[in-house]
Coordinates of C-alpha atoms in Angstrom, one line a residue:
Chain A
X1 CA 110.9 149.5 90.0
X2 CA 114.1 148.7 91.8
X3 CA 112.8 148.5 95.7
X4 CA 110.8 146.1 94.9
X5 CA 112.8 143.6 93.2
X6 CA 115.3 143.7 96.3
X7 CA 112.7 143.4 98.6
X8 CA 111.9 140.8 97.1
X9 CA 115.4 139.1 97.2
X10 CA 116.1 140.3 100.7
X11 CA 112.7 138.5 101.7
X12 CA 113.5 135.2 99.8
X13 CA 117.2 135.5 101.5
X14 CA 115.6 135.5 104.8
X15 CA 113.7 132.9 104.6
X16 CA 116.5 130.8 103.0
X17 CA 118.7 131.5 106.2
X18 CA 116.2 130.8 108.1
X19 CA 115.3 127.2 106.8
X20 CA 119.4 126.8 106.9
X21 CA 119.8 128.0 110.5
X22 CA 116.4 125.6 111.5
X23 CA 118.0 122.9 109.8
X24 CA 121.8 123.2 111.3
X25 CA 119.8 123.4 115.0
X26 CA 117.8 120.2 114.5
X27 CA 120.9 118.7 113.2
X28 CA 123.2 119.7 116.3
X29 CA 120.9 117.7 118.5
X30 CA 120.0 114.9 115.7
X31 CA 123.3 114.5 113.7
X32 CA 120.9 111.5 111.6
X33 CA 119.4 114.7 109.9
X34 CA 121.8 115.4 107.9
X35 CA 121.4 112.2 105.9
X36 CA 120.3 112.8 102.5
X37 CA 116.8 110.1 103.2
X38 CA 115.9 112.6 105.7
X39 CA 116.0 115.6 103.2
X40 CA 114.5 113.5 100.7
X41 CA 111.9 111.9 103.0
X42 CA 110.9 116.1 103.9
X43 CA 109.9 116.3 100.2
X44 CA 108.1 113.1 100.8
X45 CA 106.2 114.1 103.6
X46 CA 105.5 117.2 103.0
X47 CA 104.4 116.6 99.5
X48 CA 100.6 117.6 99.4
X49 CA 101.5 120.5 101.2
X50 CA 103.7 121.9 99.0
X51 CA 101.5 121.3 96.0
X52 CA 98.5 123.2 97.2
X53 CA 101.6 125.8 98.6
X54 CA 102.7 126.0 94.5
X55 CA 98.5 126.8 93.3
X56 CA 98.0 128.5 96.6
X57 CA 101.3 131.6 95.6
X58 CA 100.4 132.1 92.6
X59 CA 96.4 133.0 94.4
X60 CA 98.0 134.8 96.9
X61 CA 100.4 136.9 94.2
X62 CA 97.2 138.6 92.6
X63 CA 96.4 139.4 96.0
X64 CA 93.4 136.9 96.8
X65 CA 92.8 134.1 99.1
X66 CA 92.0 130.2 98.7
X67 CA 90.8 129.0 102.3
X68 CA 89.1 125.7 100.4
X69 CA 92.6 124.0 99.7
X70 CA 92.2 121.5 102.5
X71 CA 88.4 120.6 102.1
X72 CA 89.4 120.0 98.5
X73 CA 92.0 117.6 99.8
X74 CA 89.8 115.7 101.6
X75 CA 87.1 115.8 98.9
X76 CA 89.1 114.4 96.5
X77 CA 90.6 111.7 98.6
X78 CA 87.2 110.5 99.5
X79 CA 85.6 111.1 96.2
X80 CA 88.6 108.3 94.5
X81 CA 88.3 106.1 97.1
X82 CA 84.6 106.1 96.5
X83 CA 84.9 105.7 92.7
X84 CA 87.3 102.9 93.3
X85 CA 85.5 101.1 96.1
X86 CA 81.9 101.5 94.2
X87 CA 82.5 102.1 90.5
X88 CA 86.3 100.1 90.5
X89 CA 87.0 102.1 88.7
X90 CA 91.0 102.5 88.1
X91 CA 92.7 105.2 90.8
X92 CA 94.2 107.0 88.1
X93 CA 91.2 107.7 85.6
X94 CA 89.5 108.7 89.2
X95 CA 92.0 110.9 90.0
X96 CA 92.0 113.1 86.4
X97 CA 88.4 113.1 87.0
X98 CA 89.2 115.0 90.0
X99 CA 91.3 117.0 89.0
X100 CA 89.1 117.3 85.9
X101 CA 86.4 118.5 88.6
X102 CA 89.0 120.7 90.4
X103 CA 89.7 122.9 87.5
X104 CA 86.0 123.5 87.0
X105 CA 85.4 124.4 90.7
X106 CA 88.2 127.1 90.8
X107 CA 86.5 128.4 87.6
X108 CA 82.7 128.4 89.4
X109 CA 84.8 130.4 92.7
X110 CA 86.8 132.4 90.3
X111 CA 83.9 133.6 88.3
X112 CA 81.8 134.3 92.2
X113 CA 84.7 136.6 93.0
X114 CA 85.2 138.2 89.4
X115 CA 81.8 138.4 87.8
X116 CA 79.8 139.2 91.0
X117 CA 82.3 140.8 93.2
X118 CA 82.7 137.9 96.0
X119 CA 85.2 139.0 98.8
X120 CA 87.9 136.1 97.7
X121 CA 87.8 135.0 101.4
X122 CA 83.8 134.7 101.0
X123 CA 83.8 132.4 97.9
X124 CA 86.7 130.2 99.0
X125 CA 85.0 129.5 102.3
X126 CA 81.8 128.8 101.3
X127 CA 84.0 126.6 98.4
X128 CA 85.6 124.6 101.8
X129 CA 82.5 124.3 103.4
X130 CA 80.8 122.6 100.2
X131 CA 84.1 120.5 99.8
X132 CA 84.0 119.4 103.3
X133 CA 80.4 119.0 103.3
X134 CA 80.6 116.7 100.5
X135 CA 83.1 114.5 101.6
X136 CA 80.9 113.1 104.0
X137 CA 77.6 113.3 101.7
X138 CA 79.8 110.6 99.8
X139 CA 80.9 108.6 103.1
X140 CA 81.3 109.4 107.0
X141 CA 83.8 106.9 107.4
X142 CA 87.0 106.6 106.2
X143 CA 87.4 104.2 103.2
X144 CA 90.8 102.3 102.4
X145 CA 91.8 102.1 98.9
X146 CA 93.4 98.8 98.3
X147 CA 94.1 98.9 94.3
X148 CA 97.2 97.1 92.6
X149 CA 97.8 99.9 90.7
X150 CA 98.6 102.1 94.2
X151 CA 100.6 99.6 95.6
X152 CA 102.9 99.7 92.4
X153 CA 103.0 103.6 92.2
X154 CA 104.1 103.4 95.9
X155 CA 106.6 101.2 95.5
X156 CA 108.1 102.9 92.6
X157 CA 111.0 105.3 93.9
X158 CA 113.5 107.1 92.0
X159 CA 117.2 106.2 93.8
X160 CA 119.3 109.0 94.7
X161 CA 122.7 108.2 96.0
X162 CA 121.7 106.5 99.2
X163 CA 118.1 108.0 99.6
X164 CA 114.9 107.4 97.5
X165 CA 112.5 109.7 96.5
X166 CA 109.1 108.5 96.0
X167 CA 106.1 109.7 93.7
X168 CA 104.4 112.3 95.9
X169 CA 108.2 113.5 96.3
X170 CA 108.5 113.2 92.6
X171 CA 105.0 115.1 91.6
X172 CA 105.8 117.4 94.2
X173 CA 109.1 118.4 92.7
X174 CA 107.6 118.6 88.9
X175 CA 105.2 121.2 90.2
X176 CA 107.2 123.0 92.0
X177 CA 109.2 123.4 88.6
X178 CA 106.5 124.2 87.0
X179 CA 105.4 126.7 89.1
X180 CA 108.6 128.2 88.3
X181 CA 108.4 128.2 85.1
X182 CA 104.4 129.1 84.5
X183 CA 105.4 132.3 87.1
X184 CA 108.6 133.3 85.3
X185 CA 108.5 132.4 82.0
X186 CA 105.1 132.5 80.8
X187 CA 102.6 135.4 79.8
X188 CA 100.2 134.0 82.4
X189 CA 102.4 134.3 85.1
X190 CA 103.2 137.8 84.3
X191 CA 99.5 138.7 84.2
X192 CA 99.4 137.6 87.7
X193 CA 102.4 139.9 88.9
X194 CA 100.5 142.7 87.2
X195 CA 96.9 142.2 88.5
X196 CA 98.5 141.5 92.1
X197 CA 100.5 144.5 91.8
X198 CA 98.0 147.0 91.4
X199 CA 94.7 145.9 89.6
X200 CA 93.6 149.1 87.8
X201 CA 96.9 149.6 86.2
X202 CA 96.8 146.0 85.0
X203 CA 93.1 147.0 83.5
X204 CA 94.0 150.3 82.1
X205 CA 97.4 148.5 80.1
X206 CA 94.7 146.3 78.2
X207 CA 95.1 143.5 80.7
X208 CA 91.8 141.2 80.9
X209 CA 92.4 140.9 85.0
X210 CA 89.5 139.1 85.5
X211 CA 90.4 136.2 82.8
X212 CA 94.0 136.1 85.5
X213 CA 91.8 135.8 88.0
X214 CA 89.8 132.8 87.2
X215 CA 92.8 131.2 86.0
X216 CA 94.8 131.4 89.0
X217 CA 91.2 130.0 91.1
X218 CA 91.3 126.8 88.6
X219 CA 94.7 126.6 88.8
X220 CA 94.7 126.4 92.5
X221 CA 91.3 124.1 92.1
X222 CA 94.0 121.8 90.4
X223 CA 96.7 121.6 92.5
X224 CA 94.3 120.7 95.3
X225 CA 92.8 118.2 93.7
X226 CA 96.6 116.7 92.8
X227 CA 97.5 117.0 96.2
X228 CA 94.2 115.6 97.5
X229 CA 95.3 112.9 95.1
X230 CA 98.4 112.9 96.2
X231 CA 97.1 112.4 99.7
X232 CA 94.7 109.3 98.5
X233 CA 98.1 107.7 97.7
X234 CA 100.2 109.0 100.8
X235 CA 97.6 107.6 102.8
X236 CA 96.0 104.6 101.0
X237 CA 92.6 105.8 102.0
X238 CA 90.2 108.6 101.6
X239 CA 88.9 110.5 104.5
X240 CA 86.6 113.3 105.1
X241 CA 88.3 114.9 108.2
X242 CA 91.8 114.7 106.3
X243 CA 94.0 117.7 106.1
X244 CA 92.0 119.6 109.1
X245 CA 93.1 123.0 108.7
X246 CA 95.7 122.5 105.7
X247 CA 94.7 125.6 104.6
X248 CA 96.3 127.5 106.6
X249 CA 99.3 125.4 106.9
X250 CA 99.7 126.2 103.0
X251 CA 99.0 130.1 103.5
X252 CA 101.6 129.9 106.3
X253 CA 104.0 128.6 103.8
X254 CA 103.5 130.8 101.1
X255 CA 103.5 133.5 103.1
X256 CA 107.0 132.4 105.2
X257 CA 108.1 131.7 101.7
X258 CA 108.8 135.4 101.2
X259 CA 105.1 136.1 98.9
X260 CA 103.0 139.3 100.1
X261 CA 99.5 138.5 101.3
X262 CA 98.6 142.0 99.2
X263 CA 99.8 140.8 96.2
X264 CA 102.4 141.4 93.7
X265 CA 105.4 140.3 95.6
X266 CA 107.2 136.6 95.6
X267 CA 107.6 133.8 94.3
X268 CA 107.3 130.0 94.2
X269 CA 111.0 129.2 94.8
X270 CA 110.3 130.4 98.0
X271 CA 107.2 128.7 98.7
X272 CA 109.1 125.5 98.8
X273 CA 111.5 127.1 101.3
X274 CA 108.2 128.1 103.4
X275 CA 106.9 124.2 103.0
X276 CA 111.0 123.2 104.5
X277 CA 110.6 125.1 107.4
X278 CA 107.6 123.7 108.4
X279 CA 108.8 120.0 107.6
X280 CA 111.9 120.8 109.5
X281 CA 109.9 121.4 112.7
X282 CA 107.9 118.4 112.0
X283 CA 111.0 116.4 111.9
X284 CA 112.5 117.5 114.9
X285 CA 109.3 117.0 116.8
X286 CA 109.2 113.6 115.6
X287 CA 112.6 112.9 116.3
X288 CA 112.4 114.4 119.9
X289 CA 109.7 112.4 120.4
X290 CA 108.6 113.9 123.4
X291 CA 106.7 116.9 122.4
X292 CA 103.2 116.3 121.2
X293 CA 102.8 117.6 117.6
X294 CA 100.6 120.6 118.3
X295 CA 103.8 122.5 119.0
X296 CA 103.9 122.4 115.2
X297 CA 101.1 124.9 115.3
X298 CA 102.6 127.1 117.8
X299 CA 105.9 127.1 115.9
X300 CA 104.6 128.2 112.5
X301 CA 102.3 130.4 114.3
X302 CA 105.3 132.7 115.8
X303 CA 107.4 132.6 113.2
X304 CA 104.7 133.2 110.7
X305 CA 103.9 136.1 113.1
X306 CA 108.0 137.2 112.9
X307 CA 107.6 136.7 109.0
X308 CA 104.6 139.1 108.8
X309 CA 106.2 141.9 110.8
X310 CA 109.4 142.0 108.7
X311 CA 107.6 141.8 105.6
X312 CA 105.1 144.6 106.9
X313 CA 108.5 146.4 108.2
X314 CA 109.7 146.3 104.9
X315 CA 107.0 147.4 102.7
X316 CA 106.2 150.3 105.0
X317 CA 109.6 151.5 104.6
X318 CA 109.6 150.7 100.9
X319 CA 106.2 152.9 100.4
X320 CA 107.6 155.3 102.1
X321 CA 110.3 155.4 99.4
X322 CA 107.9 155.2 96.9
X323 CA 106.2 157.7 98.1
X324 CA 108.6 160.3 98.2
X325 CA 110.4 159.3 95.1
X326 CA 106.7 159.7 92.8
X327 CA 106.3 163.0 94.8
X328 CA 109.2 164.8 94.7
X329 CA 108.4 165.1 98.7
X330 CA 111.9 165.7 100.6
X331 CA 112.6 163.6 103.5
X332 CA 110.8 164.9 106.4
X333 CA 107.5 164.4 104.8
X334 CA 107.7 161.2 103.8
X335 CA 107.4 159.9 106.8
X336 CA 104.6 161.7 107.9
X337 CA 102.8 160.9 104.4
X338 CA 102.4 157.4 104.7
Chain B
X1 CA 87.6 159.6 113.3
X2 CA 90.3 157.6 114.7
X3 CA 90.1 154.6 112.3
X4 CA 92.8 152.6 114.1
X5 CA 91.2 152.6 117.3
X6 CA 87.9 151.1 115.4
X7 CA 89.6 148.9 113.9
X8 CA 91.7 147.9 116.9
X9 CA 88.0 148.0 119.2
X10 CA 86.2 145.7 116.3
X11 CA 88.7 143.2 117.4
X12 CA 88.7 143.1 120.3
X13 CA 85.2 143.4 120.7
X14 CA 84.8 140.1 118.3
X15 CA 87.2 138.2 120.8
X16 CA 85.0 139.3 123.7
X17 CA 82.3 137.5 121.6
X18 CA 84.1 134.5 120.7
X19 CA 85.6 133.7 124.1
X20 CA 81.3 134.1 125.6
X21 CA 80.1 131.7 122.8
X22 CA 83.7 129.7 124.4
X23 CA 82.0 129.3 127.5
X24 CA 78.5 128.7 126.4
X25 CA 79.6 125.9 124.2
X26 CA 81.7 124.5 127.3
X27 CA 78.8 125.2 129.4
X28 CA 76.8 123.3 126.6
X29 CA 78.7 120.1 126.1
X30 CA 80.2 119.9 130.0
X31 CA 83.2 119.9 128.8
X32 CA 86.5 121.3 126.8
X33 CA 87.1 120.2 123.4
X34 CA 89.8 121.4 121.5
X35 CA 89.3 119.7 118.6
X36 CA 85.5 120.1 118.0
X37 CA 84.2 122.6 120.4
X38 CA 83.6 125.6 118.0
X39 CA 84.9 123.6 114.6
X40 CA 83.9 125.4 111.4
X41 CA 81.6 128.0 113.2
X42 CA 82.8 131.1 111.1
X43 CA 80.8 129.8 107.9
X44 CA 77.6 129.4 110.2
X45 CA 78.6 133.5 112.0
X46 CA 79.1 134.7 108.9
X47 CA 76.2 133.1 107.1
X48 CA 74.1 134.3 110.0
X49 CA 75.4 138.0 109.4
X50 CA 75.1 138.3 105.8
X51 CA 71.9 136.3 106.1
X52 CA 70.7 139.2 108.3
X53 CA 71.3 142.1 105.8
X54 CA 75.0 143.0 106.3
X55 CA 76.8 143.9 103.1
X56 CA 80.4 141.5 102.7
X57 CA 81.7 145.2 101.1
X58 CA 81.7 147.1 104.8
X59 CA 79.5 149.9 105.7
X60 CA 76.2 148.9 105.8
X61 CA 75.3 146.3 109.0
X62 CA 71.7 145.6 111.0
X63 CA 71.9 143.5 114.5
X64 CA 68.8 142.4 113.9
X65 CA 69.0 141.1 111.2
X66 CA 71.6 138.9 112.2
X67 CA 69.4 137.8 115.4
X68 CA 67.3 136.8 112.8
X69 CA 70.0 135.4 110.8
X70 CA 71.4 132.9 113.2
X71 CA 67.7 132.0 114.4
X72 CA 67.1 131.0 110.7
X73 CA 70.2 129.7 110.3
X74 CA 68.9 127.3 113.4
X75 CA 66.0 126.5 111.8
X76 CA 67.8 125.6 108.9
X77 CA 70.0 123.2 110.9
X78 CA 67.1 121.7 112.5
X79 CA 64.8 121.2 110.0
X80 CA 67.5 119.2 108.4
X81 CA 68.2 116.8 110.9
X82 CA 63.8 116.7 112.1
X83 CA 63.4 116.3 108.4
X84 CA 65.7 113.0 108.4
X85 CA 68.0 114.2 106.0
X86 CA 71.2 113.1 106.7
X87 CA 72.8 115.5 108.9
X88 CA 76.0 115.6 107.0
X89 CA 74.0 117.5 104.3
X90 CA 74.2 120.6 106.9
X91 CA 77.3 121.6 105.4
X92 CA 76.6 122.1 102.0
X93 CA 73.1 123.4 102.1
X94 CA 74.8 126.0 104.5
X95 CA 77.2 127.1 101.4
X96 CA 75.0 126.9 99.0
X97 CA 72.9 129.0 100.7
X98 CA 75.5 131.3 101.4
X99 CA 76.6 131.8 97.6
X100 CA 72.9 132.1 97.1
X101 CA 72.4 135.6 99.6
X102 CA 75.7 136.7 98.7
X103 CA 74.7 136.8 95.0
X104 CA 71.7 138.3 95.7
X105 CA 73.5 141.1 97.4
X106 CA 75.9 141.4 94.9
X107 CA 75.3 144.5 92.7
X108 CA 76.3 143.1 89.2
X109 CA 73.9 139.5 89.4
X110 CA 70.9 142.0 90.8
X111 CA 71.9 144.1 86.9
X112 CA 71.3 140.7 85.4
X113 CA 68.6 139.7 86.6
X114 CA 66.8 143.1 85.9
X115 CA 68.2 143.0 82.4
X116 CA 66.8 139.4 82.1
X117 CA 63.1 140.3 83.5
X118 CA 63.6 143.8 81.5
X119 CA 64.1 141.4 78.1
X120 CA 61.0 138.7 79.4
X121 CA 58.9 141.7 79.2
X122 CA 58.5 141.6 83.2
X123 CA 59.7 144.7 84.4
X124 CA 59.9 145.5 88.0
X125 CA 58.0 148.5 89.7

């Protein structure tokens, strides 16, 4: 069980170097970069993204999928904005309704993929397309929220030396930590390094895989819905074209962040890594200024491509190793064997 | 067989596809649209695949049936919109009816529902 561990660490190392190395080039044409506000507001910014990121490992770690995070987003958004606007309601009862909500739709899309043997792809798409679909059911337009109780939240800011952190920064970091924690330190998240590793041996040691599985699914539906929240706050309005696409921005993220796509390999500590690198490039595009901000896109795109080949370098060799060590083969074979 | 080369062709041959139904929808609309030329068309290609009798597992796939597919899945779409209900309700009827096939595919709901007519005392030829 050794090669995987420091595969693990090697990937994790990468991706920490590169963040660093990213951040030292924006910051030898931008020295303002290296300001702690900047750092902080990259937390900030960043924030919704990094909370679907944290439900959206811990998916991808048993091996699955959740392409619905963004039309949960924008669901969510609208759906507050709606209860506040129609119902005035108060934003923060709205928003644990949500989220309320977004733990029951993980467990509808986690029971599709466990009961009835939905391709986790299948289930989460049709799960976005509903989500979307729904936000404009509730409203075309976009609505603005204008609620007392948001404008205090957003002025509320933790100080930190000379930055402040806000509370999407602030939410962001608590579940981050306890993403941490719930994959480290809990039985749960050692059920989901088991059925992402390999899913028969998790059912033959006793393991109820598919009660994992429709946890991680609501606990994904959950951090959407925050972040969706989140974004409702971010944003001060709800609307039904928000976070276009966020879904793959988050599986970018997780996956720079040194997690497999097959399963079994990561971690959350470097999801928030993978959610830095992409703010980084954010910030120098918005401090250059001249470049439009599709180059985003094209930037994750080839490093995400650059991310997938090492880590598909890596395993292959690491298989290989496998391989040969469970069979005895000598070393000429192994290669040939995988 | 040479399983990489099928894969590789699939591929290939689905970006041939995508970059015709490119032109037809630039051809359509006059036009280029990056932003909404082609937005969320997977969920209606895929509904209009599975619609048409491919299994989501692999192995088992009819062209027909997904010409018939994405002709129903047309007539879904404009029923909607002749019928006056709002188009935004495209989206969701198109998932819902998507879970809907795929559980009907799906090996362990067709067991229940046999078990369930078997126990009602209705059981199937």
């Amino acid at each position: 069980m050794k090669i995987p561990i420091k595969q693990k660490y090697f990937s994790i190392a990468t991706t920490i170097m590169v963040t660093i190395m990213l951040y030292l080039i924006v910051a030898i044409r931008f020295p303002g970069v290296l300001s702690l506000s900047v750092l902080l507001n990259l937390l900030y910014d960043n924030s919704f993204l990094g909370i679907c990121a944290v439900g959206m490992t811990f998916v991808i770690l048993t091996g699955g999928i959740d392409l619905s995070v963004g039309g949960v987003v924008a669901c969510t958004s609208v759906a507050i904005a709606v209860m506040v606007r129609d119902l005035h309601m108060h934003p923060a009862v709205a928003a644990l309704i949500m989220m309320g909500m977004g733990v029951a739709y993980g467990i509808v899309i986690g029971c599709l993929i466990h009961f009835f043997e939905f391709p986790p792809f299948m289930a989460t798409l049709a799960g976005y397309f509903f989500a979307r679909g729904f936000c404009f059911v509730l409203s075309i337009d976009s609505i603005p929220i204008n609620h007392q109780f948001f404008l205090d939240v957003s002025d509320f800011s933790i100080p930190i030396f000379d930055g402040n952190l806000a509370v999407p920064g602030i939410i962001f970091l608590l579940v981050l930590f306890m993403g941490i924690f719930i994959a480290n330190r809990t039985r749960f998240g050692r059920e989901v390094y088991a059925v992402g590793g390999n899913i028969q041996s998790a059912n033959l040691m006793g393991l109820e895989s598919g009660k994992t599985l429709i946890k991680v699914y609501a606990l994904s539906g959950f951090c959407s819905t925050l972040a969706g929240a989140v974004y409702a706050l971010y944003t001060f309005s709800g609307n039904g074209w928000a976070a276009n696409g966020m879904e793959l921005d988050t599986i970018a993220s997780v996956v720079m962040g040194g997690t497999l796509l097959s399963g079994g390999v990561g971690g959350v500590f470097g999801t928030l890594f993978g959610v830095l690198i992409y703010g980084i490039i954010q910030t120098y595009i918005s401090f250059d200024g001249t470049l439009s901000a599709w180059w985003t896109k094209i930037a994750i795109g080839i490093l995400l491509f650059v991310f997938i080949l090492l880590q598909r370098f890596l395993s292959r060799n690491n298989t290989a190793k496998a391989v040969a060590v469970s069979f005895n083969l000598p070393k000429e074979e192994k290669t040939q064997s995988v | 067989v040479n399983s990489t080369l099928i894969t590789w062709f699939v591929y290939v041959f689905c970006g041939i596809c995508a970059g015709i139904a490119g032109l037809i929808v630039a051809a359509d609309i006059r036009g280029a649209d990056g932003n909404n030329a082609g937005l969320n068309m997977e969920m209606e290609a895929i509904l209009a695949v599975i619609v048409g009798g491919t299994s989501m597992n692999g192995g088992r796939a009819y062209l027909a049936g997904t010409v018939i597919g994405a002709i129903l899945m047309q007539t879904l779409k404009t029923t909607i919109l002749t019928r006056g209900v709002p188009p935004q309700y495209v989206m969701v009827v198109e998932s819902i009816v998507v879970v809907a096939v795929c559980l009907l595919q799906s090996p362990a709901f067709r067991a229940k529902l046999t078990q369930g007519f078997t126990k009602a005392g209705r059981i199937p030829a």
